Short mmCIF file of C-alpha atoms and ligand atoms in Angstrom, two decimals:
data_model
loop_
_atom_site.label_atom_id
_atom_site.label_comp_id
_atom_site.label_asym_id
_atom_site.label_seq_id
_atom_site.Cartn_x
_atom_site.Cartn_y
_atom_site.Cartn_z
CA UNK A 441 -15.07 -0.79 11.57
CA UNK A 442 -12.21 1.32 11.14
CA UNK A 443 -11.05 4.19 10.19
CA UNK A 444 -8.93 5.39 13.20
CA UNK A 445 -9.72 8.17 15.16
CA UNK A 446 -9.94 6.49 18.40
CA UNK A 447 -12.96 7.24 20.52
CA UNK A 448 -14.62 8.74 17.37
CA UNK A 449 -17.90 8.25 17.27
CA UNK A 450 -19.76 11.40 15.14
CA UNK A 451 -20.02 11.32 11.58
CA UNK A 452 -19.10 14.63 10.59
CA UNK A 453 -19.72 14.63 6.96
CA UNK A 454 -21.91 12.93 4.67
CA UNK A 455 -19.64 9.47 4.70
CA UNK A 456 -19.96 6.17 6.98
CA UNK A 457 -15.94 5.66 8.10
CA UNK A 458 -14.25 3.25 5.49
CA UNK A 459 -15.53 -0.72 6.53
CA UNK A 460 -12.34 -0.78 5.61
CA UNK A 461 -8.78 0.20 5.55
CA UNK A 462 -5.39 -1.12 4.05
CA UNK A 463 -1.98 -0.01 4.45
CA UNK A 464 -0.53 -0.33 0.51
CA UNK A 465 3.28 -0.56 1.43
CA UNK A 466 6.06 -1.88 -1.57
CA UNK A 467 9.47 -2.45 -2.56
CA UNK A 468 11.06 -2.41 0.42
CA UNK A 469 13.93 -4.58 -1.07
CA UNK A 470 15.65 -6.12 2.01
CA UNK A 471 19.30 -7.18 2.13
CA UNK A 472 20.38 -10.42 4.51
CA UNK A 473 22.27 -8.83 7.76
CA UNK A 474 20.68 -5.77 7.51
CA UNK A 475 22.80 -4.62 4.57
CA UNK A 476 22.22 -0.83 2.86
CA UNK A 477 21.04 -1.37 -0.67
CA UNK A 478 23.99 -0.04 -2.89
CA UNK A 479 25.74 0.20 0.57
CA UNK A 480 23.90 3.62 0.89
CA UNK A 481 20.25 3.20 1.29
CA UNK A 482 19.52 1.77 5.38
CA UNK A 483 16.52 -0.02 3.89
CA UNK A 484 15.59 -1.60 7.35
CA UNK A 485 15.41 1.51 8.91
CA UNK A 486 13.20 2.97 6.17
CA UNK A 487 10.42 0.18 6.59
CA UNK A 488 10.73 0.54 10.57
CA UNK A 489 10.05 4.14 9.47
CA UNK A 490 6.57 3.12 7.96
CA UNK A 491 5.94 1.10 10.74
CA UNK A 492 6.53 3.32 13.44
CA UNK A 493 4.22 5.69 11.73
CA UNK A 494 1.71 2.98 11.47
CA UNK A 495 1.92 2.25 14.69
CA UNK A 496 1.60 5.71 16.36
CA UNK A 497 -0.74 7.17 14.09
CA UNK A 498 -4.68 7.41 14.48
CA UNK A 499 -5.74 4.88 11.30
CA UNK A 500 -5.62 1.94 12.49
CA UNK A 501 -5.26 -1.06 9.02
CA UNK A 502 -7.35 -4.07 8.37
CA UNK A 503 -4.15 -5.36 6.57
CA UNK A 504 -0.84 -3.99 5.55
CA UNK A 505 -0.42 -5.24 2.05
CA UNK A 506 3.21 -5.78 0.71
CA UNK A 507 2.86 -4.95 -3.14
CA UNK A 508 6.50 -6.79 -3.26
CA UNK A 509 10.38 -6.41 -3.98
CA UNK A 510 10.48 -7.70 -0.46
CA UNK A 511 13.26 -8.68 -0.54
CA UNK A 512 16.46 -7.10 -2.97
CA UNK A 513 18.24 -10.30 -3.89
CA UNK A 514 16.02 -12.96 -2.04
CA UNK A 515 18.23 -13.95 0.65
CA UNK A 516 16.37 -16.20 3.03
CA UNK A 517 18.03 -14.04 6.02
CA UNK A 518 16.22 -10.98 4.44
CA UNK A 519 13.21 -12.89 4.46
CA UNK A 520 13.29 -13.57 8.55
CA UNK A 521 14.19 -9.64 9.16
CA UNK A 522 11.18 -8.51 7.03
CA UNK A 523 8.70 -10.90 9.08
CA UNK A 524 10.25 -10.00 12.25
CA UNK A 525 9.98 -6.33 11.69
CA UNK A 526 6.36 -6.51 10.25
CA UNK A 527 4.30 -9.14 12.23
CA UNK A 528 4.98 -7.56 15.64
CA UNK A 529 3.33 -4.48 14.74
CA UNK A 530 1.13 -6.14 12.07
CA UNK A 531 -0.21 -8.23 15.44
CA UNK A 532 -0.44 -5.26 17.82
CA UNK A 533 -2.78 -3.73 15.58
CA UNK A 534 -4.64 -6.29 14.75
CA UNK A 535 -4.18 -5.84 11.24
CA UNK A 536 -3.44 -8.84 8.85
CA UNK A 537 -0.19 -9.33 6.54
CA UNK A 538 -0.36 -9.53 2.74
CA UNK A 539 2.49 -10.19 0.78
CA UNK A 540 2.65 -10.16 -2.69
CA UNK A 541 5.98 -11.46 -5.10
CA UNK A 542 8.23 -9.00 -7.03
CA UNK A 543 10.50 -9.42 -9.45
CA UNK A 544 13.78 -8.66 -7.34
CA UNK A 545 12.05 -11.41 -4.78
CA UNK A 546 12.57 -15.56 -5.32
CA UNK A 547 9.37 -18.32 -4.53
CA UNK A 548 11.17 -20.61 -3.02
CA UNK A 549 12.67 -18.97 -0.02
CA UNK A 550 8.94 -16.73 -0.17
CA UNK A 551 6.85 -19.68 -0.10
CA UNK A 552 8.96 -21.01 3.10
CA UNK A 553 10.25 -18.34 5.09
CA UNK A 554 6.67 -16.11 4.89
CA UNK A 555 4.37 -18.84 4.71
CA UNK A 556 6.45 -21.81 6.57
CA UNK A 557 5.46 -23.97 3.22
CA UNK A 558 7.37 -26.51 1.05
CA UNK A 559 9.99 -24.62 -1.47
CA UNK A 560 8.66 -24.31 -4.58
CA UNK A 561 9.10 -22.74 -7.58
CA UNK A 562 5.39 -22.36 -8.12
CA UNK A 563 3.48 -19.25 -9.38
CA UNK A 564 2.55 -17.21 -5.46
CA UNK A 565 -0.81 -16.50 -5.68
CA UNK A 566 -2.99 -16.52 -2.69
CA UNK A 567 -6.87 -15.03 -1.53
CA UNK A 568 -7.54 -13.35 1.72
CA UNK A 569 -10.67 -12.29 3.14
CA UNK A 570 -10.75 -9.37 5.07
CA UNK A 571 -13.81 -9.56 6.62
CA UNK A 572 -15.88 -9.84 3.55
CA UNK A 573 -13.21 -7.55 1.61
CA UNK A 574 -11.07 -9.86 -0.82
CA UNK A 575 -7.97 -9.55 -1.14
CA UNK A 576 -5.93 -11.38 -4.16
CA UNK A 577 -2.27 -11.52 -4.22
CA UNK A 578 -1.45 -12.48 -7.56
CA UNK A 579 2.08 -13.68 -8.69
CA UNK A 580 3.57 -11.30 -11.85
CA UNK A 581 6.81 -12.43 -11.84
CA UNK A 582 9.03 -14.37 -13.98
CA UNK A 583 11.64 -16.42 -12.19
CA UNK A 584 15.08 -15.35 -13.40
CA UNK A 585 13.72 -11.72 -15.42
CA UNK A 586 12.33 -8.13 -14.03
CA UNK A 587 9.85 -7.82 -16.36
CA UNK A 588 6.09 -9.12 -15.75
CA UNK A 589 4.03 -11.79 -17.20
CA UNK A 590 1.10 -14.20 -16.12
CA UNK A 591 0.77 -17.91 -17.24
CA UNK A 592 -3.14 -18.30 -18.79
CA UNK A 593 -3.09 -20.85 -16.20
CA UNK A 594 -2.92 -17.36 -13.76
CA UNK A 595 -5.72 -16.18 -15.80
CA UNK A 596 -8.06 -19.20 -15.46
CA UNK A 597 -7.43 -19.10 -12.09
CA UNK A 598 -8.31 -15.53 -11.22
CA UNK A 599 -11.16 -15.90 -13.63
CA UNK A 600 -12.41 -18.91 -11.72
CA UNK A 601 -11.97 -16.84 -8.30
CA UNK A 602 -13.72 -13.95 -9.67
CA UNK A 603 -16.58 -16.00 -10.93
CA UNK A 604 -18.13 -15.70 -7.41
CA UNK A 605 -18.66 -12.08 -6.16
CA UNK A 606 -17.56 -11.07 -2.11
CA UNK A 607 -19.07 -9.14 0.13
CA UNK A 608 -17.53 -5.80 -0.33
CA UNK A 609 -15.91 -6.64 -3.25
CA UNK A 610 -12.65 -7.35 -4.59
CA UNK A 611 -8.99 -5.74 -4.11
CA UNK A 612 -6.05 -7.10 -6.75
CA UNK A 613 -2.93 -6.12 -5.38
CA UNK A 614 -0.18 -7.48 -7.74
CA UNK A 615 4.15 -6.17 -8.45
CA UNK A 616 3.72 -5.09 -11.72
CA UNK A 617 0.94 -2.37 -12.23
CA UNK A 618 -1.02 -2.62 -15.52
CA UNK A 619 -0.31 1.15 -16.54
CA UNK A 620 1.80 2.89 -18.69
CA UNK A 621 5.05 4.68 -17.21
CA UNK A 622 7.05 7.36 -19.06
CA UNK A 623 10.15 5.83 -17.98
CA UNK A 624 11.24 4.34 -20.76
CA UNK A 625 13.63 2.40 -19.10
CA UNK A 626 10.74 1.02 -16.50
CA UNK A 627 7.86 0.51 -19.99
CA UNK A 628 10.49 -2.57 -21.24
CA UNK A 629 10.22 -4.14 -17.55
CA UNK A 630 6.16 -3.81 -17.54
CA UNK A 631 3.43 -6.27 -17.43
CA UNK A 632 3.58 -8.01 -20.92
CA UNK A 633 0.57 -8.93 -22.61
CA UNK A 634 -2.36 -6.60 -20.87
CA UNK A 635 -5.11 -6.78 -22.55
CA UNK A 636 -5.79 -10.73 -21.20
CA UNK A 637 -6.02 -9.50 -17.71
CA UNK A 638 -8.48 -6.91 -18.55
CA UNK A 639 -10.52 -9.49 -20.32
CA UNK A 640 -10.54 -11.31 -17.37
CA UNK A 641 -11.14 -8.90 -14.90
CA UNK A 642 -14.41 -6.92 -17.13
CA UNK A 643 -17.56 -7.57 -15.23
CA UNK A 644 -15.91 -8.45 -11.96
CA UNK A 645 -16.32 -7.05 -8.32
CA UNK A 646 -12.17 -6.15 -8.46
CA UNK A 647 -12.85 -2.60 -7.44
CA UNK A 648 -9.06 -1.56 -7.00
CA UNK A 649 -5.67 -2.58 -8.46
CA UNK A 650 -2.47 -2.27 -6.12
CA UNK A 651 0.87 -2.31 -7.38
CA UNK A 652 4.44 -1.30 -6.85
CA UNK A 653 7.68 -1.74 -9.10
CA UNK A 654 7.68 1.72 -10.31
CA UNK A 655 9.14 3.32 -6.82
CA UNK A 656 6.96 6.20 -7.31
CA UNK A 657 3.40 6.78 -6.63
CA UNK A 658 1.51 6.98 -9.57
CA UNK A 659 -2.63 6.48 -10.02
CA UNK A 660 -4.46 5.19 -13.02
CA UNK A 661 -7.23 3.23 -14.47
CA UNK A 662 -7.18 -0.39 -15.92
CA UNK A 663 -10.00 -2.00 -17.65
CA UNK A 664 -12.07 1.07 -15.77
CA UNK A 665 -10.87 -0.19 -12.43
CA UNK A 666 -8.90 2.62 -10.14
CA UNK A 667 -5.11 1.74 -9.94
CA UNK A 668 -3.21 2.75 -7.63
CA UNK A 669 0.57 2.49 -7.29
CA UNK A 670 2.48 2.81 -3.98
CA UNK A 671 6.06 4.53 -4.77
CA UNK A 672 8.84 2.39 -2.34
CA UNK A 673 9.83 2.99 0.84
CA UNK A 674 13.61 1.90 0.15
CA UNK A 675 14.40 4.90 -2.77
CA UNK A 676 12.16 6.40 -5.28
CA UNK A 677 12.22 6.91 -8.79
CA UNK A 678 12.72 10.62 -9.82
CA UNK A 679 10.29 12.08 -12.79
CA UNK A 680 11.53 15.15 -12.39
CA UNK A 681 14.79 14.74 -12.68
CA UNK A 682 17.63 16.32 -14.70
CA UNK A 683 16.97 15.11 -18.66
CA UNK A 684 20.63 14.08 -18.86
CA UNK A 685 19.02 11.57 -16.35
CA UNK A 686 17.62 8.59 -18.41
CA UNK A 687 16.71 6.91 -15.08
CA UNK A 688 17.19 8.13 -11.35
CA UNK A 689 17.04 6.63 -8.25
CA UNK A 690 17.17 8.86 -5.37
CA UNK A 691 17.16 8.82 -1.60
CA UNK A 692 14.06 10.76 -0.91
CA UNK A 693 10.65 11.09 -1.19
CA UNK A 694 9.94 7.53 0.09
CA UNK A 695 5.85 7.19 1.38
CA UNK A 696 3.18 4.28 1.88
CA UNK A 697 -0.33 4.90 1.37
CA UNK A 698 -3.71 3.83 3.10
CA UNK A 699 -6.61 2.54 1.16
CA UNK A 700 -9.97 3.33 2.63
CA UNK A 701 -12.76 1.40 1.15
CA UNK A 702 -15.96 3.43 1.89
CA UNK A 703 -19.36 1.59 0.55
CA UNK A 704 -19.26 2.66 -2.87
CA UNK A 705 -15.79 4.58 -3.65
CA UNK A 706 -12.20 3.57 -2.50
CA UNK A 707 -9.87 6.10 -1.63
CA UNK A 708 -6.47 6.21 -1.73
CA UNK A 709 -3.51 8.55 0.30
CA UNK A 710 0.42 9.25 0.52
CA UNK A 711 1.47 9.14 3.71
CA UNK A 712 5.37 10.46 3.33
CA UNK A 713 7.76 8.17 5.77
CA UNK A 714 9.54 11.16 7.19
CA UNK A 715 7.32 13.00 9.81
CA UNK A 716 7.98 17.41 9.35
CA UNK A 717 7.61 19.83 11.89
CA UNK A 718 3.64 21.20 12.48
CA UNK A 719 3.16 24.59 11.61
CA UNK A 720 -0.87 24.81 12.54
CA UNK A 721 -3.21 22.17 14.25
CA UNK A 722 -5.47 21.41 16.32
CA UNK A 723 -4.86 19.04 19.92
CA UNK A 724 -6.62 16.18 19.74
CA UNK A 725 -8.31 17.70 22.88
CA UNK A 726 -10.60 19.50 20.82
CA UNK A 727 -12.34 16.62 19.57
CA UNK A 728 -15.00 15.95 22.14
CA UNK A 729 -15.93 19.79 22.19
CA UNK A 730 -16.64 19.34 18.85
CA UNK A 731 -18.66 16.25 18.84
CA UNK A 732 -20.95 17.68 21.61
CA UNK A 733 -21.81 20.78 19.55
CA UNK A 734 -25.25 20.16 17.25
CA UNK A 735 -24.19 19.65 13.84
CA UNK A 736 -25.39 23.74 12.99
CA UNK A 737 -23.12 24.56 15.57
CA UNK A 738 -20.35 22.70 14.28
CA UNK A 739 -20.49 23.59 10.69
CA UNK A 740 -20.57 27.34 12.19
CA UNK A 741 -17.72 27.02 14.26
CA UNK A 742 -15.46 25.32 11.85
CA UNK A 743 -16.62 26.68 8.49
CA UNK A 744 -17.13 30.73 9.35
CA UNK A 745 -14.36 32.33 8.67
CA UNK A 746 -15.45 35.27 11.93
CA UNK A 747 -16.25 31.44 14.36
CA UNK A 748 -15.00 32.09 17.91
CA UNK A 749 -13.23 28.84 16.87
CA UNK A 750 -11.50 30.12 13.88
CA UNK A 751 -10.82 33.69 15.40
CA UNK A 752 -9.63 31.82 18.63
CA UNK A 753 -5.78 32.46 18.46
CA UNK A 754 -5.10 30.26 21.54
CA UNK A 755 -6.43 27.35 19.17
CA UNK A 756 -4.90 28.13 15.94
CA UNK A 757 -1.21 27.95 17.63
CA UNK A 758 -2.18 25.32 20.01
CA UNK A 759 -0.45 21.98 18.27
FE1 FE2 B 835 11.49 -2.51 -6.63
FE1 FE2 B 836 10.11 -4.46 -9.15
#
């Protein structure tokens, strides 16, 4: 079981913590030697960013799933910096590694340098199992273009994995989401032909679609399944910016998110890669205090607007 908090034990609301929990992290477009991306963007640094704050924060992942553009140009040298930055802290935390192909990444060096397999220029797609959680990494790409497609031979595949339920269900994480974008630019590099993965995927346990591409976090349904798109940790896409803009790529704004999968709902959250100064809080301290209290007490204490708790000055300012 996860769901952080260590030493937690109380249930304080009306939820079991998540079975489980994923770390959704994407496009974090590598260059060989540690390059900057357009000689600006320290790309490295941004996904040691993400994995600093994965590492020191209380949620503790299952798996950190890779929603791809791994890699910028797919240099095999980019290749051995991303697994050497990841599975050290993947591996202290116990958590498992997902990766997943993008369009700006290449199979062959993938296949061999993150799985230690034969080259190939095979279609990536791979299941995990996540202690009864399935996990599909499915392949989107199309060697030598940016857009999206999958072979029907994809499709019979999936279809075929599908055809047996698991445990707690089923998690497609793939490069190109199946949503719209208003990016017009971003719509003509899509997922082509839709509608045959949501024939494929009606009736299924796939309870969540993950993707990436878009470099901005975005949420949607597909086929009534709950998409959810993980904006990049290298730069971000800018909807809001000037109109005079057709497309804009800016340095800021970068995030990952967690997935908790509770019994019957997933949930997903942006976790910015930049940490801000605290401005209220509570030490973590306070925790055991309010674990002891009988649950009356506790919904008193932290829910009455006159509590001693919520008067207490000394604990409002003490971060
Ligand atoms: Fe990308
Ligand atoms: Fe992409």
């Amino acid at each position: 079981m996860q769901d952080g908090y260590p030493g937690a034990m109380t249930q304080m609301g009306q939820y079991p913590a998540a079975g489980h929990v994923l770390a959704h992290i994407s496009d974090t477009h590598l260059l060989a030697e540690g390059r900057a991306l357009y000689g600006k963007v320290p790309v490295e640094q941004r996904l040691a960013a993400a994995l600093a704050r994965l590492a020191a924060g209380p949620t503790k992942p299952d798996a950190f799933v890779f929603t791809g553009d791994l890699t910028d140009l797919g240099e095999p040298d980019a290749y051995k910096r991303l697994r050497q930055a990841v599975e050290p802290v993947a591996e202290r935390l116990g958590a498992e590694v997902i990766w997943v192909m993008g369009n700006h990444d290449e199979r062959a060096p993938y296949a061999s340098l993150l799985f230690d397999e034969p080259e190939t220029d095979a279609t990536q797609d791979r299941v995990h199992d996540i202690r009864g959680l399935r996990v599909i990494s499915l392949d989107t790409t199309v060697p030598g273009y940016h857009h999206g497609e999958l072979t029907s031979v994809q499709l019979e595949w999936l279809s075929g994995v599908l055809a047996e339920p698991a445990p707690h269900g089923t998690v497609l994480a793939v490069h190109h989401p199946p949503v719209p974008t208003p990016l017009e630019v971003m719509a003509v590099l899509e997922l082509h032909d839709q509608p045959a993965l949501a024939e494929v995927l009606k009736g299924t346990d796939v309870r969540l679609i993950l993707g990436g591409h878009l470099h901005y976090s975005t949420h949607s349904t597909f086929a009534g399944i709950p998409v959810s798109v993980a904006a990049a940790t290298c730069y971000t896409l800018d909807l809001g910016a000037d109109a005079a803009r057709l497309l804009s790529g800016v340095d800021g704004g970068q995030s990952f998110d967690f997935v908790h999968v509770y019994e019957s709902q997933v949930v997903t959250s942006t976790i910015p890669l930049d940490s801000f100064p605290e401005i209220t809080g509570f030490s973590v301290d306070y925790r055991p205090m309010i674990e002891a209290m009988p649950a009356d007490d506790r919904l008193e204490q932290l829910s009455s607007k006159t509590s001693h708790l919520n008067l207490n000055e000394a604990a409002a300012s003490d971060v």
